[in-house]
Coordinates of C-alpha atoms and ligand atoms in Angstrom, one line a residue:
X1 CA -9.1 -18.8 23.9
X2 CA -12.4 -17.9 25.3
X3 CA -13.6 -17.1 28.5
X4 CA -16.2 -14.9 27.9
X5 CA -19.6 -15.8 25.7
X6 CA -22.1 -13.6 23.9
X7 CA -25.5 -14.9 23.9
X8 CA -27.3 -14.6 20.9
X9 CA -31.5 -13.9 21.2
X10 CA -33.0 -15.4 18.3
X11 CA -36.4 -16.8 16.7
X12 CA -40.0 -16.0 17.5
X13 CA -39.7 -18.2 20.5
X14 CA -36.9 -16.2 21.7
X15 CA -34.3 -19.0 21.7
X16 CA -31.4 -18.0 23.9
X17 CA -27.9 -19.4 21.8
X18 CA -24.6 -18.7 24.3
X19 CA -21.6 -18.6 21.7
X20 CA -18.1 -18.4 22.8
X21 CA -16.2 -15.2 22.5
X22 CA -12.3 -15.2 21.6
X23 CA -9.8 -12.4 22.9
X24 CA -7.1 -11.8 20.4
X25 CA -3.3 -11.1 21.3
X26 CA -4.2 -7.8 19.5
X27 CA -7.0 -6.4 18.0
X28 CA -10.9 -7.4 18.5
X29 CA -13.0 -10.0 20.1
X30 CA -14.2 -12.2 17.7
X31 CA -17.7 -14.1 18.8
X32 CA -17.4 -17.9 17.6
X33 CA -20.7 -18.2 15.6
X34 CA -19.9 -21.7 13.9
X35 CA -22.8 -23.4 16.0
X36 CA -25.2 -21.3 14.3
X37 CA -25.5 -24.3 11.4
X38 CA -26.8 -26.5 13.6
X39 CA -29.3 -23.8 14.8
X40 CA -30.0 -23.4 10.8
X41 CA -29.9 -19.5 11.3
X42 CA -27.1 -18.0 8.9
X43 CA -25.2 -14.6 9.6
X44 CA -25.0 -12.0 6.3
X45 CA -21.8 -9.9 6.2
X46 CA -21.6 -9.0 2.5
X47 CA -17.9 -7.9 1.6
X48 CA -16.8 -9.7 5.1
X49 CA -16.7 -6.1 6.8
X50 CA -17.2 -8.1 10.4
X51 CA -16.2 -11.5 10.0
X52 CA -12.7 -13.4 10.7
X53 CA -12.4 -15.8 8.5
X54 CA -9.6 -17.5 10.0
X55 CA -7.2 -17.2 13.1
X56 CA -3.7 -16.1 12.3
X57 CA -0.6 -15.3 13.6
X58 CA 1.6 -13.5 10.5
X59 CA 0.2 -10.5 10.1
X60 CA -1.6 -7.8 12.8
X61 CA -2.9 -3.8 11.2
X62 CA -4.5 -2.0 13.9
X63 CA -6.6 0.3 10.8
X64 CA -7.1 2.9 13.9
X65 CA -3.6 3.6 14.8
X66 CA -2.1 3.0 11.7
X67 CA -0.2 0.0 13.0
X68 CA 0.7 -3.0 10.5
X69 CA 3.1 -5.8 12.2
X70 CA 4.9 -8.6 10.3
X71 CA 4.9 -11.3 12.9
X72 CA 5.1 -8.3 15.6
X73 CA 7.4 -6.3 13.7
X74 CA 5.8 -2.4 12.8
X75 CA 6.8 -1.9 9.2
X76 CA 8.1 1.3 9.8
X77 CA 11.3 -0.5 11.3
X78 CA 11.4 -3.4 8.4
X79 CA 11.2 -0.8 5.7
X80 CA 14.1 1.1 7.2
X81 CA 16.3 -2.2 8.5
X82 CA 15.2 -4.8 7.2
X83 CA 15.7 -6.3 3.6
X84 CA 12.7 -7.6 1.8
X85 CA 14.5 -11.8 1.8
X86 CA 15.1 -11.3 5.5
X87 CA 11.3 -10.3 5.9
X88 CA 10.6 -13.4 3.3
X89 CA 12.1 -15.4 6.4
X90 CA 10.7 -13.6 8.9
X91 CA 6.7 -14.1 7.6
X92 CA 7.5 -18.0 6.6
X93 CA 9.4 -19.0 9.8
X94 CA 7.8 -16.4 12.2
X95 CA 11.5 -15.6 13.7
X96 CA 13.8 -12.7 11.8
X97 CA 16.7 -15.4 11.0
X98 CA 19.8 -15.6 12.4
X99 CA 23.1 -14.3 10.2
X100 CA 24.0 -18.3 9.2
X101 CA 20.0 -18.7 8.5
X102 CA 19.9 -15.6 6.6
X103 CA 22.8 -17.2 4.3
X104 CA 21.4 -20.1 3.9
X105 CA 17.8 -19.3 2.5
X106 CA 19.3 -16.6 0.4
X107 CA 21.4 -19.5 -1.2
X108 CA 18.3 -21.4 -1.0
X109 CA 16.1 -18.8 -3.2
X110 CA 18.8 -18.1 -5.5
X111 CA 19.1 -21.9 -6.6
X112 CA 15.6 -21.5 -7.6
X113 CA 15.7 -18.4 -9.6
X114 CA 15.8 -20.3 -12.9
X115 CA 12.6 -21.3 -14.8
X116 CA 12.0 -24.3 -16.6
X117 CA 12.8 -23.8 -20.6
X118 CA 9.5 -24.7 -21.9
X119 CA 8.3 -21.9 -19.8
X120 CA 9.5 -19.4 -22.3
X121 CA 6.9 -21.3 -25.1
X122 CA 4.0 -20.4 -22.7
X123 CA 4.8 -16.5 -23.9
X124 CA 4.9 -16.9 -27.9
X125 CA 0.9 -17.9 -27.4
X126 CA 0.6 -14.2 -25.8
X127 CA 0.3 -10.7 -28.3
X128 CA 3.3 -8.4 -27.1
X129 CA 0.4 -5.7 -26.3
X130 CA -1.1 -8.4 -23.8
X131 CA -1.5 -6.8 -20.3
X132 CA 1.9 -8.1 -18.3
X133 CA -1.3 -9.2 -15.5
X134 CA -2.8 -11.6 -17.8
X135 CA 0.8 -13.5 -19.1
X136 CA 1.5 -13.4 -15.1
X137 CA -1.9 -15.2 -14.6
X138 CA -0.8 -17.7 -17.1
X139 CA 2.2 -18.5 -16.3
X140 CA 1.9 -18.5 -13.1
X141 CA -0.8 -20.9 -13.3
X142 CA 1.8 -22.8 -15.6
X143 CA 4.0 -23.8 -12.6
X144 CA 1.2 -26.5 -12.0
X145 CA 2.1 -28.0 -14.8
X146 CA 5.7 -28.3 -14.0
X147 CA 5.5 -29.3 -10.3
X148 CA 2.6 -30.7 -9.0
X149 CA 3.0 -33.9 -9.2
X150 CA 5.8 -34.0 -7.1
X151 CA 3.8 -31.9 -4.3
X152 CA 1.9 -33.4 -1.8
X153 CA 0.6 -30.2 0.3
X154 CA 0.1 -32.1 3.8
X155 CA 4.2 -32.4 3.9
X156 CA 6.0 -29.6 5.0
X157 CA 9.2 -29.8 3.4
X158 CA 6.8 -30.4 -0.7
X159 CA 5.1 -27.2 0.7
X160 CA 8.4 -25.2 2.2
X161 CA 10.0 -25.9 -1.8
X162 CA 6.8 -25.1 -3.4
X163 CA 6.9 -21.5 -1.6
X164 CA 10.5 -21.1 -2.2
X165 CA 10.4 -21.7 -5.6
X166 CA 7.1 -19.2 -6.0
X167 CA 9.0 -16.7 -4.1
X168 CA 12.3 -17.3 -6.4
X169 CA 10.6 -17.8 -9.8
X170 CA 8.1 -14.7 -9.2
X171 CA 11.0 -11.9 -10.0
X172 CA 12.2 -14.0 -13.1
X173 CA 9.0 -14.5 -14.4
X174 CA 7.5 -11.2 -13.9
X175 CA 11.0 -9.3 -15.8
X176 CA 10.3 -12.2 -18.9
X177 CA 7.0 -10.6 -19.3
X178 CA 8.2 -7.2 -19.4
X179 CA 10.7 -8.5 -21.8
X180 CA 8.6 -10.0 -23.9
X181 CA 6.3 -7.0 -23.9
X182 CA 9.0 -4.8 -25.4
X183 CA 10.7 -7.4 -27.8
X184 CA 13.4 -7.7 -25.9
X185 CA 15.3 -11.2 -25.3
X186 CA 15.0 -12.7 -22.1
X187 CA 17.6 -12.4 -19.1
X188 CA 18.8 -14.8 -17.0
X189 CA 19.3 -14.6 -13.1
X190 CA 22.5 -13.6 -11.9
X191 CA 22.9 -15.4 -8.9
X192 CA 25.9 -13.6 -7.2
X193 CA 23.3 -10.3 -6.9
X194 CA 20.7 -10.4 -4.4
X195 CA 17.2 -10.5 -4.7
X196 CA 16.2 -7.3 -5.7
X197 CA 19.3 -6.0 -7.6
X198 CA 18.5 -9.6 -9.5
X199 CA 15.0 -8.3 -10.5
X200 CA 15.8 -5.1 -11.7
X201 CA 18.9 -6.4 -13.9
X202 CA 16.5 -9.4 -15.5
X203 CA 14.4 -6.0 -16.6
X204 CA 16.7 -3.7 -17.5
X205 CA 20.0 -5.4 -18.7
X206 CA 20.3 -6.5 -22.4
X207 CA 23.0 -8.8 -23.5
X208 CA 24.5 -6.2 -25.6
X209 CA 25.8 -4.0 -23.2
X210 CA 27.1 -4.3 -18.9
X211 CA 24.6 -3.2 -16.6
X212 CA 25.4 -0.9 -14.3
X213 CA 23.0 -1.0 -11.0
X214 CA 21.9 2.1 -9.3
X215 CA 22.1 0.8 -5.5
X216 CA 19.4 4.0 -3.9
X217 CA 17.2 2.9 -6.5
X218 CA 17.5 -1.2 -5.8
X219 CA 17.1 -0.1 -2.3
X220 CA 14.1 1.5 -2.8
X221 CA 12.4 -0.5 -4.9
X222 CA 13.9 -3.5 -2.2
X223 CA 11.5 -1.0 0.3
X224 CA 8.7 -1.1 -2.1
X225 CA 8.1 -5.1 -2.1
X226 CA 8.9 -5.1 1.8
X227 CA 5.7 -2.8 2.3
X228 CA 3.6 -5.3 -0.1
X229 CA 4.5 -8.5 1.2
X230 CA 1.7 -9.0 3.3
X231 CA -1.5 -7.6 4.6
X232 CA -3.5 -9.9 6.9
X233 CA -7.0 -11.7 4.7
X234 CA -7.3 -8.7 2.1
X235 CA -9.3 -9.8 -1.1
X236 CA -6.2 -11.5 -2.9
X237 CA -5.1 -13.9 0.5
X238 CA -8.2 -14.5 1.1
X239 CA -8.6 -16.0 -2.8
X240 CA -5.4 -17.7 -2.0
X241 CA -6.9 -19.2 1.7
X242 CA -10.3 -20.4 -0.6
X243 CA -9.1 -22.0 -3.2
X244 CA -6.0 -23.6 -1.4
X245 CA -8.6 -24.7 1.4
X246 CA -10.0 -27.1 -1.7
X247 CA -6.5 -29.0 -1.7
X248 CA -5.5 -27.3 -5.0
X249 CA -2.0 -27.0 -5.6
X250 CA -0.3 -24.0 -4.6
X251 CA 0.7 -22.7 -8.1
X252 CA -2.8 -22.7 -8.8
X253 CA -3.7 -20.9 -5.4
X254 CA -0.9 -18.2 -6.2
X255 CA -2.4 -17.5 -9.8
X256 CA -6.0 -17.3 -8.2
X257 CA -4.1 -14.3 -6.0
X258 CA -2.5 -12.5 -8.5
X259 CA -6.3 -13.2 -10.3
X260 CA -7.8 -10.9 -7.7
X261 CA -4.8 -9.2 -7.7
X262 CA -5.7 -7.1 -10.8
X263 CA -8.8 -5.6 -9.7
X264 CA -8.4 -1.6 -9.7
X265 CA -10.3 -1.4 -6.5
X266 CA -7.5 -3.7 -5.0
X267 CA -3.8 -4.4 -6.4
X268 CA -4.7 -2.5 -9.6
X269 CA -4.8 0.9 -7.9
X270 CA -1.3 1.5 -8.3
X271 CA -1.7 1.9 -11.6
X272 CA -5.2 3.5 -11.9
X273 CA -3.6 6.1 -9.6
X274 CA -0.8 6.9 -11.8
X275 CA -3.4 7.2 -14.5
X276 CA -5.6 9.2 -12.8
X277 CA -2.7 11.5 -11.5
X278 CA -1.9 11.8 -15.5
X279 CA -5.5 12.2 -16.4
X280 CA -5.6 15.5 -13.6
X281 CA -2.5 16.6 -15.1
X282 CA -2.2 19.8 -13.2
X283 CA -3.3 21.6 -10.0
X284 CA -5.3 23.9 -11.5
X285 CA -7.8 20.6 -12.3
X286 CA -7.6 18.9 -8.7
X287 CA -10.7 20.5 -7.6
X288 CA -12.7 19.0 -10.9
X289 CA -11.6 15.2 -9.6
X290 CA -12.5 16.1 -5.9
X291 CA -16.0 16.9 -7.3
X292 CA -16.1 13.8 -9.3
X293 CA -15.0 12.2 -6.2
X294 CA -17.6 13.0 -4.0
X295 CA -20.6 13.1 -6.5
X296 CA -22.6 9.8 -5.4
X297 CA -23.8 9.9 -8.9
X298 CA -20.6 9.5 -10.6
X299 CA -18.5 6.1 -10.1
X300 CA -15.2 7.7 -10.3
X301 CA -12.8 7.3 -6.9
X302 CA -9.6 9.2 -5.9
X303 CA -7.5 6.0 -7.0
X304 CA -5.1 5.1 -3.9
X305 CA -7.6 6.9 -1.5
X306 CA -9.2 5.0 1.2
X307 CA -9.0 1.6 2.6
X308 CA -11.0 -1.3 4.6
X309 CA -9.4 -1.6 7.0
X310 CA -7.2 1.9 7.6
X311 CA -9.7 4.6 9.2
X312 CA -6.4 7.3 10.1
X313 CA -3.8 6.4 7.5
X314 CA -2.2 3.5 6.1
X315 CA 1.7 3.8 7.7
X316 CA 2.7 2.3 4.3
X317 CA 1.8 5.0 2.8
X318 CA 3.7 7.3 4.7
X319 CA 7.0 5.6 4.2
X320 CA 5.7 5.1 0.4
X321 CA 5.4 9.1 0.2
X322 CA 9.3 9.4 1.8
X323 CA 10.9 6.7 -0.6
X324 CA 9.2 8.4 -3.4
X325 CA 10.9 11.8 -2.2
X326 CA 14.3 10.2 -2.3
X327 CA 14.2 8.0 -5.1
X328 CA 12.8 11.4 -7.4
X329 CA 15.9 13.6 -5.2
X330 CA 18.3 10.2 -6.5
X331 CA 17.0 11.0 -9.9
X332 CA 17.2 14.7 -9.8
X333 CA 13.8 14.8 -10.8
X334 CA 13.3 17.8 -8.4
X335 CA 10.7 19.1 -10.8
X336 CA 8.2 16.1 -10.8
X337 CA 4.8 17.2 -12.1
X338 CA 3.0 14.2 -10.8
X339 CA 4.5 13.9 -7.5
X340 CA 3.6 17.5 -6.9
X341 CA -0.2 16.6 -8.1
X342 CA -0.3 13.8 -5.8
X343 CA 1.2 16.2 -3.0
X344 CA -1.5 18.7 -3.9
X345 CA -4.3 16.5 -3.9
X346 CA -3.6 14.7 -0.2
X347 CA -3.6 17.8 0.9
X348 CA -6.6 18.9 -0.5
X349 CA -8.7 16.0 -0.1
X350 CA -7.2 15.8 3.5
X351 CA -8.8 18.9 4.8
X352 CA -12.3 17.9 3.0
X353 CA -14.8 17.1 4.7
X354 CA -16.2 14.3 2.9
X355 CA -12.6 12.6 2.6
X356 CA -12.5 13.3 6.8
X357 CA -15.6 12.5 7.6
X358 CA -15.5 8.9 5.8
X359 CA -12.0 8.5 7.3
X360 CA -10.2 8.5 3.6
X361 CA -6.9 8.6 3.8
X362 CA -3.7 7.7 0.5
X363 CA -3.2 4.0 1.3
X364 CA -0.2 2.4 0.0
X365 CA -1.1 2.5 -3.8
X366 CA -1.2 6.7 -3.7
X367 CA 2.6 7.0 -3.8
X368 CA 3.6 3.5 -5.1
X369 CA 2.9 4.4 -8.8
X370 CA 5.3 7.6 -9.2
X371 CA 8.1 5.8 -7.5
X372 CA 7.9 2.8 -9.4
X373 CA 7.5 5.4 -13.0
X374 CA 10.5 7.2 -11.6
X375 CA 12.4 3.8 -11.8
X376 CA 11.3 3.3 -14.8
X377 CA 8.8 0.2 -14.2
X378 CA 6.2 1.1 -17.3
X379 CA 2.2 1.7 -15.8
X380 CA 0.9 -1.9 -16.6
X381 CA 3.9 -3.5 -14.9
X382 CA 2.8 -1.8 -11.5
X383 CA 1.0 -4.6 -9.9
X384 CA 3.1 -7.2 -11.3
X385 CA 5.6 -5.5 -9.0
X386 CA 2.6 -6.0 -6.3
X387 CA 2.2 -9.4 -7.0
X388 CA 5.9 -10.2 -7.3
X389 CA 6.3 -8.4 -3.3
X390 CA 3.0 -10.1 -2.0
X391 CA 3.8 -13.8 -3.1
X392 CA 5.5 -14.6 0.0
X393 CA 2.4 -12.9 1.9
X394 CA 0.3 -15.3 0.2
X395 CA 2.4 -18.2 0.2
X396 CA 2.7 -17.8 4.3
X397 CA -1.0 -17.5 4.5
X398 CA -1.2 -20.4 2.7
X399 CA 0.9 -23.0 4.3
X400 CA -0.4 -21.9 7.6
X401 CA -3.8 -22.3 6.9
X402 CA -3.1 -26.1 5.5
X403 CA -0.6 -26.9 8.7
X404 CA -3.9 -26.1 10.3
X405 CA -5.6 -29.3 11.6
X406 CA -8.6 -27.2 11.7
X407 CA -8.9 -27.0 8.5
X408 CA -12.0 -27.1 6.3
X409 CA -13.2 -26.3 2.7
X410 CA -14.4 -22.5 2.6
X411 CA -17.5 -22.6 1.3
X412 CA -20.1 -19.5 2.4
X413 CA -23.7 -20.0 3.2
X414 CA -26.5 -17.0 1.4
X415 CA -29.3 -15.3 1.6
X416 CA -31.4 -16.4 -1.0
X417 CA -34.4 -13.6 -2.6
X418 CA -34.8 -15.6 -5.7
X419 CA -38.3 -17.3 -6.9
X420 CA -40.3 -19.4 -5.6
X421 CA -40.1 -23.5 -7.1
X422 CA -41.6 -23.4 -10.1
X423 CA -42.5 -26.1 -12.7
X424 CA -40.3 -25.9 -16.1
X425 CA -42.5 -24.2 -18.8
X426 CA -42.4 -25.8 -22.7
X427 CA -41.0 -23.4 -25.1
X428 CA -44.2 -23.2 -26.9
X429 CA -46.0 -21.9 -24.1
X430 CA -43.6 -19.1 -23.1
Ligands
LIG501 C1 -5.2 -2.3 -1.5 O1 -7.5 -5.0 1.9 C2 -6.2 -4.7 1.8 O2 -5.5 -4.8 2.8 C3 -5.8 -4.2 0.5 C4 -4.4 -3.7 0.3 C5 -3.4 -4.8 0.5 O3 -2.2 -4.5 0.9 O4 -3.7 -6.0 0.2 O5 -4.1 -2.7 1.3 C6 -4.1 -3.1 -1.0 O6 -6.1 -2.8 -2.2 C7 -5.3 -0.8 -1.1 C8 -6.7 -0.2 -1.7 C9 -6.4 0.2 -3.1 N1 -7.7 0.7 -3.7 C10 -7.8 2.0 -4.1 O7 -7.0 2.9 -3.8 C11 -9.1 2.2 -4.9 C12 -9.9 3.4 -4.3 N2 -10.4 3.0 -3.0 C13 -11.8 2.5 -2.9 O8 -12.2 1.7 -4.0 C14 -12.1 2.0 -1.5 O9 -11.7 2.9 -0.6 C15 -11.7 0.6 -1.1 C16 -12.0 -0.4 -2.1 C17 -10.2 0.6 -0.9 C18 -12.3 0.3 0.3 O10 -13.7 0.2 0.0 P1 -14.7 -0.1 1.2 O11 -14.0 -0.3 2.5 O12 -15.7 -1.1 0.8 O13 -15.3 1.3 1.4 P2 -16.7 1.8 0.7 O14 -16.5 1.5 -0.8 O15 -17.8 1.3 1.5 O16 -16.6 3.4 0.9 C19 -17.1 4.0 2.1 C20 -17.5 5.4 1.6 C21 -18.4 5.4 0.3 O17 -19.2 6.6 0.3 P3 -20.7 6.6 1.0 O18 -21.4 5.5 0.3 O19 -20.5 6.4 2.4 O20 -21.2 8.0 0.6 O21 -16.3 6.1 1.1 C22 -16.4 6.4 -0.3 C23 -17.5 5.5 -0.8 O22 -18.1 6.1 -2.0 N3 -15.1 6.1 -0.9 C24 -14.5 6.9 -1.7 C25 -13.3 6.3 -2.0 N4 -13.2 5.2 -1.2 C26 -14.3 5.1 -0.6 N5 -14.9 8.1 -2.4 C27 -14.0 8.6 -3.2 N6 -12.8 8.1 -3.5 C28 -12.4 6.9 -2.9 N7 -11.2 6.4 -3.1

């Protein structure tokens, strides 16, 4: 992997320290700085804006071109061709499956759709008003409590089950707490639908009456998770990589995830955006919110604006902004206040210079919210919807960082500026 070194100048003695440098298939050099330790000099990259933290082969964004690749494959193409159990396959196996492959893990996922009974006691200890986030967290987190003792991580068929049964349990789990949020009884699976069509008739079906599906809306929504599955070491995988570097079971690892999941400045947006979209109302009051937006003295941000990683534009975003146009044309919503807001607003902000100069641009999360309101997902469910699409993301992340031989507990160095050692001072003499 490396045939070209940097050499790093260091020390009042000018120490000379050569250290490898890697070429990637794609992307940017990476310099190998682990024998630093032994040097005892740290690096200090706060918010990891220059360090790898692993090596991986699942997912590739090029944040310049506005290129993201599942295991080579732009997401412009899975969005259109794909469906979102194919691209499951595809980001655990690193192949697209063949047609009797593709059979076989759907029949494979859908024998795990069930949850265990007792589950359903874990959501009586919740108030109906709880956040849908915070019963996810717990019941996620559950799943330990039902499985890992028969999971020993270093095999690969306890850690292929353990993903198929996150990635088959997330849908039923996540519809039970929207259930339970609205008083509604809890539905079972369906097996005979597929994944998707599964989901949204465990949320919207009630026992007293047939549900009829809306295939352009299962389609989309089938889109929706395919453009959230995964998304190289953002803040969630990389929780997911930390804590299952520790050896903790996988259910726990997922629920640490979905954990840093809920943050508005990550998974959250989707529904801060929707808010904020609400909160502006009108176009008559973009030009108020761009103001906020810029003032350095005010901590409000366009919510589904900017990104890490994307410095042009985020191609999700872009096939977020066309699903949303046909799901509201589906819905003969023509006259969609919010949607003509949030088509207001990009274009606004896009011809700003402090937007353009910054290299701001709608990520994924700018779009995501209206489409899932238009198919009638309530606000707080938004990034359980987000969770429920980046499991398998987080589950293939996962498993490859434990096949890895490599492997070592994450645990970063500082830079301390606290006091001095001090003696301990008696309470009667502070
Ligand atoms: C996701 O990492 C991933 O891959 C995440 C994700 C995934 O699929 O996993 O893509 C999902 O999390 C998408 C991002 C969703 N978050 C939002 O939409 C929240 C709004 N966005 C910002 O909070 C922000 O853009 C971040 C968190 C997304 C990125 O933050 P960075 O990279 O740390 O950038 P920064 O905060 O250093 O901002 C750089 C400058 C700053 O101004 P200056 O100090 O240079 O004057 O840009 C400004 C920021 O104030 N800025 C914004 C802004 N985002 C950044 N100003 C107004 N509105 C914004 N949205």
């Amino acid at each position: 992997m490396s045939d070209k070194t940097a050499e790093l100048i260091f020390g009042p003695d000018k120490q000379s320290l050569p250290l490898p440098v890697y070429k990637p298939t794609l992307g940017t050099d990476v310099i190998d700085i682990t024998s630093l330790a032994k040097k005892d000099i740290f690096t200090y990259d706060p918010g990891f804006m220059s360090t790898a933290s692993c090596e991986s082969k699942i997912t590739y964004i090029d944040g310049d071109k506005g290129i993201l690749l599942y295991r080579g494959y732009p997401i412009q193409q899975l969005a259109e061709r794909s469906d979102f159990l194919e691209v499951c396959y595809l980001l655990l196996n690193a192949e697209l499956p063949t047609a009797s492959q593709k059979k076989q893990f759907f029949k494979t996922i859908n024998h795990h759709t069930l949850v265990h009974e007792q589950m359903r006691s874990f959501f009586n200890g919740f108030r109906r008003d709880a956040h849908p986030m915070a019963v996810m967290l717990g019941v996620v987190g559950a799943l330990s409590a039902f499985y890992h003792d028969s999971l020993d991580i270093k095999n690969p068929e306890h850690r292929e089950l353990a993903a198929y049964r996150l990635i088959a349990k997330m849908p039923t789990m996540a519809a039970m707490c929207y259930k339970y949020s609205i008083g509604q009884p809890f539905c079972f699976p369906q097996n005979k639908r597929d994944y998707t069509e599964n989901f949204l008739y465990m949320m919207f079906s009630v026992p007293s009456e047939d549900y009829v599906l809306n295939p352009v809306l299962s389609r989309a929504l089938d889109r929706i998770f395919i453009l959230h599955a995964d998304h190289e070491q953002n803040a969630s995988t990389s929780t997911v990589r930390l804590a299952g570097s520790t050896g903790a079971n996988p259910f726990a690892c997922i629920a640490a995830g979905i954990a840093a999941l809920w943050g508005p400045a990550h998974g959250g947006a989707n529904e801060a955006c929707l808010n904020m979209l609400e909160e502006i109302g009108t176009s008559a009051n973009i030009s108020k919110y761009i103001k906020r937006a810029k003032d350095p003295e005010d901590s409000f941000r366009l919510m589904g604006f900017g990104h890490r990683v994307y410095k042009n534009f985020d191609p999700r975003a872009m096939v977020m902004r066309q699903t949303c146009h046909e799901v509201l044309e589906a819905l003969e919503i023509h006259d969609s206040p919010l949607f003509r807001v949030a088509l207001e607003l990009e274009k606004i902000a896009l011809e700003d210079d402090y937007f353009i100069s910054r290299k701001l641009y709608p990520n994924v999360d700018f779009y995501s919210g209206i489409t899932l309101k238009a198919l009638g997902i309530p606000k707080n469910m938004f990034t359980v919807i987000f969770a429920l699409a980046r499991t398998v993301g987080w589950v293939s992340q996962w498993n490859e960082m434990i096949a890895d031989p490599k492997r070592r507990i994450g645990r970063p160095r500082q830079l301390y500026t606290g006091p001095m050692q001090r003696d301990f001072v008696p309470l009667d003499q502070r």
